[in-house]
mmCIF file of C-alpha atoms in Angstrom:
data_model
loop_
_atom_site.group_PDB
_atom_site.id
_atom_site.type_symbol
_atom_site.label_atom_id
_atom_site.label_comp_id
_atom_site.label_asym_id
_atom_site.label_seq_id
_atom_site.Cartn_x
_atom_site.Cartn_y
_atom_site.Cartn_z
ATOM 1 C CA UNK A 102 -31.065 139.892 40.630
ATOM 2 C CA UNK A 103 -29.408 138.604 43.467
ATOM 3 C CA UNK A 104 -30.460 141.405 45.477
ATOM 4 C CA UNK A 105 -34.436 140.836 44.614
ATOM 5 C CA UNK A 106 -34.185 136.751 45.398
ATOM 6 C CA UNK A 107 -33.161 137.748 49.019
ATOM 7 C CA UNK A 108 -35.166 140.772 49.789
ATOM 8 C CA UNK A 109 -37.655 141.345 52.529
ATOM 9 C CA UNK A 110 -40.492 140.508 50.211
ATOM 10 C CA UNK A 111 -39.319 137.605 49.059
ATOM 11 C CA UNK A 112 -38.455 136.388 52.271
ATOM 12 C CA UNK A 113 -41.828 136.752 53.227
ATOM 13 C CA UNK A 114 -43.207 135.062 49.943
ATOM 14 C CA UNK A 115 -41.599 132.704 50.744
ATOM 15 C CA UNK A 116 -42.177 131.937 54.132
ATOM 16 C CA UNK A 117 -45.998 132.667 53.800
ATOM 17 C CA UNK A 118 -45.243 129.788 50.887
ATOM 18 C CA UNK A 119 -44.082 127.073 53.054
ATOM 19 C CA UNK A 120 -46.968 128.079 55.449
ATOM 20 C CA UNK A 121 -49.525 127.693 52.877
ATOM 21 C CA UNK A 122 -47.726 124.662 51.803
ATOM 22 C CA UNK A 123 -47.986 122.541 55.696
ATOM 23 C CA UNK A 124 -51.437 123.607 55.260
ATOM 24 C CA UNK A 125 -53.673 120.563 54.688
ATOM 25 C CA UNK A 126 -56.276 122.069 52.829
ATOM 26 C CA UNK A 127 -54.248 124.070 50.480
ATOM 27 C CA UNK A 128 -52.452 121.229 49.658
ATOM 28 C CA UNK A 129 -55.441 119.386 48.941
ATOM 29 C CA UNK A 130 -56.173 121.863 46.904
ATOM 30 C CA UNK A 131 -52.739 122.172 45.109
ATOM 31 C CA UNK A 132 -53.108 118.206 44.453
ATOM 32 C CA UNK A 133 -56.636 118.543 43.180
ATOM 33 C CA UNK A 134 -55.449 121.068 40.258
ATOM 34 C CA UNK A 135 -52.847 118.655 39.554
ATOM 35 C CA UNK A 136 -55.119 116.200 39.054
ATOM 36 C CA UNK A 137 -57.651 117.650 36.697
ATOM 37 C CA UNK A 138 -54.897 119.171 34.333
ATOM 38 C CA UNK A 139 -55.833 116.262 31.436
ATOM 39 C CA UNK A 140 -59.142 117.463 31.753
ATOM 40 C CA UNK A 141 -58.457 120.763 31.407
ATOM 41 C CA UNK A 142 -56.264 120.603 28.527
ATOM 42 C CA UNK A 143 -58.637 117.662 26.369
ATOM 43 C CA UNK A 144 -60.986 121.002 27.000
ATOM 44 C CA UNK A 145 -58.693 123.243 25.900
ATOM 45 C CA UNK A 146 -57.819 121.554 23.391
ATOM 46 C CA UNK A 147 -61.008 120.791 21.872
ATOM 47 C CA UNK A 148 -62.026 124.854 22.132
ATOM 48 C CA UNK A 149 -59.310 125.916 19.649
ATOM 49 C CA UNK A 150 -60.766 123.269 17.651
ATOM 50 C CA UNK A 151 -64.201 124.811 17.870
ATOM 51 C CA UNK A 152 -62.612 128.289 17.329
ATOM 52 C CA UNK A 153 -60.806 127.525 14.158
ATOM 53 C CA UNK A 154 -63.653 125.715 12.389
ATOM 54 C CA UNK A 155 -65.478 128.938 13.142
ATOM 55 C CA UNK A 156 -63.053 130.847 11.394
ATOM 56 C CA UNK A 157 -63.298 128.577 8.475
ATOM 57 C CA UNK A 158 -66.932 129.351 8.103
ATOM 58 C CA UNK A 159 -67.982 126.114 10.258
ATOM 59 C CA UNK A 160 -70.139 127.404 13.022
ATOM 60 C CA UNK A 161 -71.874 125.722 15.745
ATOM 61 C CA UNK A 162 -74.755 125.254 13.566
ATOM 62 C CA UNK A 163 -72.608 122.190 11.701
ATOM 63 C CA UNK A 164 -72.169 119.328 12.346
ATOM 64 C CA UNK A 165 -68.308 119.236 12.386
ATOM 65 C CA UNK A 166 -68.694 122.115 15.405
ATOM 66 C CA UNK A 167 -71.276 120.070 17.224
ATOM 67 C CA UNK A 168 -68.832 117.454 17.192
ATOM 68 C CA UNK A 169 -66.026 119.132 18.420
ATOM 69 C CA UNK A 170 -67.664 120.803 20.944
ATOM 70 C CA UNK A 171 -68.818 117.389 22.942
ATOM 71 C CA UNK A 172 -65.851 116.777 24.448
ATOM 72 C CA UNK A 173 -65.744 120.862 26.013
ATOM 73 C CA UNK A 174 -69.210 120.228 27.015
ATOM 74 C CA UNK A 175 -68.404 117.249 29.149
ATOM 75 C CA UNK A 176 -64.815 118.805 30.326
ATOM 76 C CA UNK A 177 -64.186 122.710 30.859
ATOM 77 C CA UNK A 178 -68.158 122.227 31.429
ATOM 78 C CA UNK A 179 -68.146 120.106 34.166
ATOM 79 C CA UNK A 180 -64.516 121.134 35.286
ATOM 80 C CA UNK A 181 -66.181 122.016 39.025
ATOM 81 C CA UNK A 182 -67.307 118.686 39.422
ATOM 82 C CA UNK A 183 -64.144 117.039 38.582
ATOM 83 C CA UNK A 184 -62.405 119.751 40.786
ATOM 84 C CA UNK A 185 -64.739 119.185 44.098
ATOM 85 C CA UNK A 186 -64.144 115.618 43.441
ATOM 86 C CA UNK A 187 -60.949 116.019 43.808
ATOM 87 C CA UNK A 188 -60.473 118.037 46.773
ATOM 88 C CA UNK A 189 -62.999 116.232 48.768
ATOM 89 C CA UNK A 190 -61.278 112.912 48.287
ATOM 90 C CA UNK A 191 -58.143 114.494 48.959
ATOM 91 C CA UNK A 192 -58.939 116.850 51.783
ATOM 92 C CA UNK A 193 -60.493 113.975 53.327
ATOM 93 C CA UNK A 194 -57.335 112.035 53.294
ATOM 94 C CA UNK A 195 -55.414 114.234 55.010
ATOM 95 C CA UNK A 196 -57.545 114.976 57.659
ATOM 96 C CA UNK A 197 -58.014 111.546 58.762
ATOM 97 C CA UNK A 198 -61.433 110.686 57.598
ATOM 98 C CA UNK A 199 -61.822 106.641 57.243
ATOM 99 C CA UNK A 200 -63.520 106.820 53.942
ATOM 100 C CA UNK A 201 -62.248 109.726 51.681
ATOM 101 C CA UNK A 202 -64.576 108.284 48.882
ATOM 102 C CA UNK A 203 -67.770 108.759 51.119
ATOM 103 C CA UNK A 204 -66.509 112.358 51.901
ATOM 104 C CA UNK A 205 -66.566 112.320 47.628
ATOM 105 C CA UNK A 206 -69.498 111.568 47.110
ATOM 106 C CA UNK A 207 -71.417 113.572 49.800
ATOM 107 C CA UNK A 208 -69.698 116.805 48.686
ATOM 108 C CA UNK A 209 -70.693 116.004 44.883
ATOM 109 C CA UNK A 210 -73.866 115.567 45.845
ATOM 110 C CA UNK A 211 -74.365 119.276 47.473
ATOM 111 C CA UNK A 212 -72.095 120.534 45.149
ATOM 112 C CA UNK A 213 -74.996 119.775 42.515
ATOM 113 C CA UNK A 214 -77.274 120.900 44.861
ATOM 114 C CA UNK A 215 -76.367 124.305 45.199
ATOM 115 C CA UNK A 216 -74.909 124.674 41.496
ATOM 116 C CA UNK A 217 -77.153 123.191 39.867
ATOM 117 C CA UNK A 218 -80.131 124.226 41.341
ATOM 118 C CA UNK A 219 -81.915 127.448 40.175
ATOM 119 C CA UNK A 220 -85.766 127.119 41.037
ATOM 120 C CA UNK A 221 -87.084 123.861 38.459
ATOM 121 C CA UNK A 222 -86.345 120.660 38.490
ATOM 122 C CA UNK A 223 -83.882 120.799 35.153
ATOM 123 C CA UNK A 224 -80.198 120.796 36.656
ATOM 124 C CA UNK A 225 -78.896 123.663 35.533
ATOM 125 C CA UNK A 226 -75.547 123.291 34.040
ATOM 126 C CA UNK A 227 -74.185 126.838 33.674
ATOM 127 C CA UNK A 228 -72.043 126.894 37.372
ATOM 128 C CA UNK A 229 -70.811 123.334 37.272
ATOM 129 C CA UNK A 230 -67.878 124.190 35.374
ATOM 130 C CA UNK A 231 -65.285 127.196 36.342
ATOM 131 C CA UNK A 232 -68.010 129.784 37.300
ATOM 132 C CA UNK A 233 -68.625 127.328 40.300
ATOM 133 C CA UNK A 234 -65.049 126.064 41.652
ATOM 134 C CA UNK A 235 -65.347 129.214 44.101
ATOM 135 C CA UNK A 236 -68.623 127.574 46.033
ATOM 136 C CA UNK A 237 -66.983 124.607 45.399
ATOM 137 C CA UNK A 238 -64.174 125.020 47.405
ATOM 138 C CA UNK A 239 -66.233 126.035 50.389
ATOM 139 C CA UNK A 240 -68.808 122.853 49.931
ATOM 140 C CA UNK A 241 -65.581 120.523 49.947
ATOM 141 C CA UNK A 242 -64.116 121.908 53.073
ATOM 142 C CA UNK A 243 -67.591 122.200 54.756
ATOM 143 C CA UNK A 244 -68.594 118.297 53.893
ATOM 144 C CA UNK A 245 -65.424 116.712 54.972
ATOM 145 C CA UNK A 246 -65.288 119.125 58.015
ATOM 146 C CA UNK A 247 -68.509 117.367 59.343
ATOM 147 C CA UNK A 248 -67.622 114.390 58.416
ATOM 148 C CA UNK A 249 -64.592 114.500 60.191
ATOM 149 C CA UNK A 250 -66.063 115.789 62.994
ATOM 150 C CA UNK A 251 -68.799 113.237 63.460
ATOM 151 C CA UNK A 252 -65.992 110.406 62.731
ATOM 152 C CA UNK A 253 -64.025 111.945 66.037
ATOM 153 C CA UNK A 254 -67.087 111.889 67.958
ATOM 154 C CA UNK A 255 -67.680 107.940 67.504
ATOM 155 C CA UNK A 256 -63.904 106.846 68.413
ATOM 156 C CA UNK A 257 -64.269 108.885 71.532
ATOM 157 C CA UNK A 258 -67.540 106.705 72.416
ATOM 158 C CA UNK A 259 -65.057 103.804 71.602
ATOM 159 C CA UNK A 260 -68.206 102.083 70.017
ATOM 160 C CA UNK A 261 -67.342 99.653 67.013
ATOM 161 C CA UNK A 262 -70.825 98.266 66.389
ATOM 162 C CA UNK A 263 -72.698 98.237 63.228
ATOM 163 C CA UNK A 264 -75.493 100.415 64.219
ATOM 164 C CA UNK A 265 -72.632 102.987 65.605
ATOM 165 C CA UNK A 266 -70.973 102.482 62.183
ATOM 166 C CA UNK A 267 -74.277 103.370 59.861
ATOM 167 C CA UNK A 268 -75.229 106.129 62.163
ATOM 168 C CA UNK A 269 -71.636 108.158 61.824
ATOM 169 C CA UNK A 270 -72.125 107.369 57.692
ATOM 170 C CA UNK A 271 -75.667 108.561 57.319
ATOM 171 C CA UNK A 272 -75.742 111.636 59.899
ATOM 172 C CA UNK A 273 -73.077 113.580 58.047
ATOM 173 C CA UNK A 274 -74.577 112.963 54.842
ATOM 174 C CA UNK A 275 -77.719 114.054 56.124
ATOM 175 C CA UNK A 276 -76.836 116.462 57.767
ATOM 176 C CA UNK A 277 -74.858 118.378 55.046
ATOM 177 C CA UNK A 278 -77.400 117.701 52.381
ATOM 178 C CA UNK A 279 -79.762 119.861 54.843
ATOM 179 C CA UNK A 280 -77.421 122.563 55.033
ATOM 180 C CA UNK A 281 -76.541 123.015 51.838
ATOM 181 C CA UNK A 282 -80.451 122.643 50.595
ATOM 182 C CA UNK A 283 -81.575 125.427 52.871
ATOM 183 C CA UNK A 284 -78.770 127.411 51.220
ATOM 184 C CA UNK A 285 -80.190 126.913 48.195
ATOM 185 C CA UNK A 286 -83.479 127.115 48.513
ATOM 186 C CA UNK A 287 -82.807 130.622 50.544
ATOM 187 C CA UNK A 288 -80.614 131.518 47.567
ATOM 188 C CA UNK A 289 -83.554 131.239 45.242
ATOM 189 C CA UNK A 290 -86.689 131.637 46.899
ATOM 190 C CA UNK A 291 -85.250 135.195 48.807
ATOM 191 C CA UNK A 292 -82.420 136.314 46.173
ATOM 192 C CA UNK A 293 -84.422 134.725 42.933
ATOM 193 C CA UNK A 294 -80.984 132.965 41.340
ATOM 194 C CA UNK A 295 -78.780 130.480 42.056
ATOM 195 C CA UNK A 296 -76.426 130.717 44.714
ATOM 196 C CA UNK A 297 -73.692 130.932 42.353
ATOM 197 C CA UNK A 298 -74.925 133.655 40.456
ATOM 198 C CA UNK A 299 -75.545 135.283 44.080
ATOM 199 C CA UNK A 300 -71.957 134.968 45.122
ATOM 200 C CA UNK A 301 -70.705 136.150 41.954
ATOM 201 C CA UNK A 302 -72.563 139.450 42.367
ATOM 202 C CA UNK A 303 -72.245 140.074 45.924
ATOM 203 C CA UNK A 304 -68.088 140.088 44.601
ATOM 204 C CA UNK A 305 -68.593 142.062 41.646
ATOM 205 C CA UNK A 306 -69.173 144.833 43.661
ATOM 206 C CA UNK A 307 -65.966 145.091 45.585
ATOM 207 C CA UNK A 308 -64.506 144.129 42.175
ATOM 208 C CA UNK A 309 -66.317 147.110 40.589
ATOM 209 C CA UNK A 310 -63.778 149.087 41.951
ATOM 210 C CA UNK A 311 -60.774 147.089 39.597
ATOM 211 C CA UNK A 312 -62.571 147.936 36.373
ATOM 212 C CA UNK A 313 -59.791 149.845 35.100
ATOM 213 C CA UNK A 314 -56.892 149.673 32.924
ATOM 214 C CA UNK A 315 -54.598 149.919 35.910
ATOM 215 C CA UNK A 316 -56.989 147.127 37.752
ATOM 216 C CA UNK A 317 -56.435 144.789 35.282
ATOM 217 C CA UNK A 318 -53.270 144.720 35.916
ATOM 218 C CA UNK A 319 -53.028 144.433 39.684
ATOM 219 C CA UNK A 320 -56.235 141.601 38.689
ATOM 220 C CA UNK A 321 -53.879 139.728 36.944
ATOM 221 C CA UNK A 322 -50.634 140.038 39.226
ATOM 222 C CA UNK A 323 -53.281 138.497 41.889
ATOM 223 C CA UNK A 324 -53.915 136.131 39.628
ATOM 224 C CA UNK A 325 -50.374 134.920 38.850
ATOM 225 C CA UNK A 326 -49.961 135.592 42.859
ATOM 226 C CA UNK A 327 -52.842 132.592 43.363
ATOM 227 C CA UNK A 328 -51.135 130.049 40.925
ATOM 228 C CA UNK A 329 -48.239 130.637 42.240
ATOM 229 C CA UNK A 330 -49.474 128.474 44.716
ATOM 230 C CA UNK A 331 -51.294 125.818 42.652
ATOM 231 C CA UNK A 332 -55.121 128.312 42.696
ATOM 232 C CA UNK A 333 -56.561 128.656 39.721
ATOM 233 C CA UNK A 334 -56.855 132.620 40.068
ATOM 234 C CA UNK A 335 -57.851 133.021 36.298
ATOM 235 C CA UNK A 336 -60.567 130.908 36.568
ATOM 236 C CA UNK A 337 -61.671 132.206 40.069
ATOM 237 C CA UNK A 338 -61.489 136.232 38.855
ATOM 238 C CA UNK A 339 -63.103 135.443 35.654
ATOM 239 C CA UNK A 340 -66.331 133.713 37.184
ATOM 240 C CA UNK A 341 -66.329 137.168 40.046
ATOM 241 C CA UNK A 342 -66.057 139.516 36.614
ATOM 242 C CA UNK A 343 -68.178 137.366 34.350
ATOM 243 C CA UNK A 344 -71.325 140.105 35.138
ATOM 244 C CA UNK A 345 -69.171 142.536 33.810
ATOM 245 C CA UNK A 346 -68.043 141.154 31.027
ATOM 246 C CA UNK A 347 -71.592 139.558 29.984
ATOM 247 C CA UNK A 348 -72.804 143.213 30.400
ATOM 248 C CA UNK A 349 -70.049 144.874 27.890
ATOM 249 C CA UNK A 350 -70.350 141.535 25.687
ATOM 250 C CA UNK A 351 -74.365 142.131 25.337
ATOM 251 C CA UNK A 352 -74.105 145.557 24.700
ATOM 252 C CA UNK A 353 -71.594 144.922 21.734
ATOM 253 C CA UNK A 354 -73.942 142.147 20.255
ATOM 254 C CA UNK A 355 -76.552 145.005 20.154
ATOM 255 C CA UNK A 356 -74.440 147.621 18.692
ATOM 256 C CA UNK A 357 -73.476 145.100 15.995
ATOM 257 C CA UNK A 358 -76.784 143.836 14.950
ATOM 258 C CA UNK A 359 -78.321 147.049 14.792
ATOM 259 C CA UNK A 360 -75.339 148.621 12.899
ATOM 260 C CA UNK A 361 -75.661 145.413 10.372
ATOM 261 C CA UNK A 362 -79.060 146.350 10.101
ATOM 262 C CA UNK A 363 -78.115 149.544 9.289
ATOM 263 C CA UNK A 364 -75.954 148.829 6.587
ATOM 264 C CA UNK A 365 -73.088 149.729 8.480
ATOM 265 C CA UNK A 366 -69.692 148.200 6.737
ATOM 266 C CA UNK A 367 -68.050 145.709 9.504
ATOM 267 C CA UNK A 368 -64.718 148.228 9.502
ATOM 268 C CA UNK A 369 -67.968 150.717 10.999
ATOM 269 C CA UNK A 370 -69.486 148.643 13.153
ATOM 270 C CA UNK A 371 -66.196 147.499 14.470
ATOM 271 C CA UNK A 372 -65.373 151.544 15.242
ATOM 272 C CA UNK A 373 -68.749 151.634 17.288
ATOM 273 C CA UNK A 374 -68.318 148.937 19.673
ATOM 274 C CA UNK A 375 -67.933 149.939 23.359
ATOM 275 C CA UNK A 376 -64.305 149.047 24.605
ATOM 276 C CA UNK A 377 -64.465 147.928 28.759
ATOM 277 C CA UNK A 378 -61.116 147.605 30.634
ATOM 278 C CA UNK A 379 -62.706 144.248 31.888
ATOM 279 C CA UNK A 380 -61.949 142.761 28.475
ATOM 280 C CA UNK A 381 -58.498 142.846 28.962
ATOM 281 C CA UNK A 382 -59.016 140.253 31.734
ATOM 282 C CA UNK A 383 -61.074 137.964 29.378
#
């Protein structure tokens, strides 16, 4: 055991650890999953609930499972919002930026923009909650980014005035609202879906290639490799196979309907379902 704890790879674990660890973003991030645990766990919590009134018959078409299921909507739901929160208020402190809660609140706002946005005017719930915290990351490090850089650009002007003061509030915001706006609207006027849905396919297909037994496996050593250092890999992987595993889940739902219809027993229909290596991951 010994032997492992001080070997080469280790080491290097190690080192590329305490690396990741001076880093200010990752530690942003590491702080931000700290910090939305209770919310993930009331969620959690509340799930089992939902899952063992549906084993006692009550479905989501009772009012005992409508109940229950509230307090997931507004939690593992919404978990990307609390997470870009979060790491925008955070990220922003530790760069330097004067007013981490403006930071906040600019990178919620594109953060609903571009996950919430599929072509109506409806917001769109489906990527605000774990199927999102990938773009999420990326709009909290891009909002505070500009931010910070437009903050540095007034205190080398040395100007203090009020008008300087609005200006290097509002341009930011503006300016990353804009960004993030033409993203989306490219997203789903070229690509016709959201640009979460986009992302996720453009990384199914590299992870087409780990829809295996064996993948799995390596999948979720990467996985346990990324919370290692305080990412939520489970969540990130799962939203990147989620095509897959809607696909396999779809075609199940068919084969069991139309076996039911059939007058298949269960035990039969059960026998004809189509097992994917992806499910292991789920």
């Amino acid at each position: 055991m010994d032997a492992f704890v001080n070997s080469k790879f280790m080491t290097r674990l190690q080192t590329l650890a305490q690396k990741l660890g001076t880093n200010r973003y990752m530690s942003s991030l590491q702080a931000s999953m700290r910090e939305i645990v209770g919310v993930i766990i009331c969620g959690s919590v509340f799930q089992i609930l939902c899952n063992i009134l549906t084993l006692v018959g009550l479905g989501p078409d009772t009012l005992f499972y409508r109940v229950a299921y509230i307090p997931c909507n507004f939690t593992l739901n919404l978990l990307g919002i609390y997470l870009v929160g979060a790491l925008a208020y955070n990220y922003g402190k530790a760069v330097g930026c004067k007013i981490p809660l403006l930071t906040t609140l600019e990178a919620l706002v594109c953060f609903l923009l571009v996950a919430g946005y599929s072509g109506s005017l409806n917001l769109d719930i489906t990527y605000l909650g774990s199927r999102g915290m990938f773009l999420g990351f990326v709009v909290a490090l891009a909002v505070v980014q500009v931010n910070y850089f437009f903050q540095e650009r007034k205190s080398r002007r040395e100007t203090d005035s009020t008008k300087a003061d609005a200006l290097a509030a509002v341009v930011p915001a503006v300016l990353s609202l804009g960004i993030w706006l033409g993203v989306s609207l490219a997203a789903t006027n070229l690509a016709e879906m959201n640009l979460c849905a986009l992302i996720e396919k453009m990384l199914s297909v590299p992870m087409g290639m780990f829809i295996s037994v064996p993948g799995m496996f390596v999948l979720g050593a990467f996985s346990c490799f990324l919370c290692f250092f305080g990412i939520p890999g489970t969540a990130i992987l799962s939203a990147v196979l989620m095509p897959s595993i809607l696909e396999v889940t779809a075609a199940n739902a068919t084969i069991w309907q139309e076996g039911v219809a059939a007058g298949m027993t269960p035990l039969e229909c059960h026998q004809a379902l189509i097992f994917s290596p992806v499910l292991l991951f789920s």
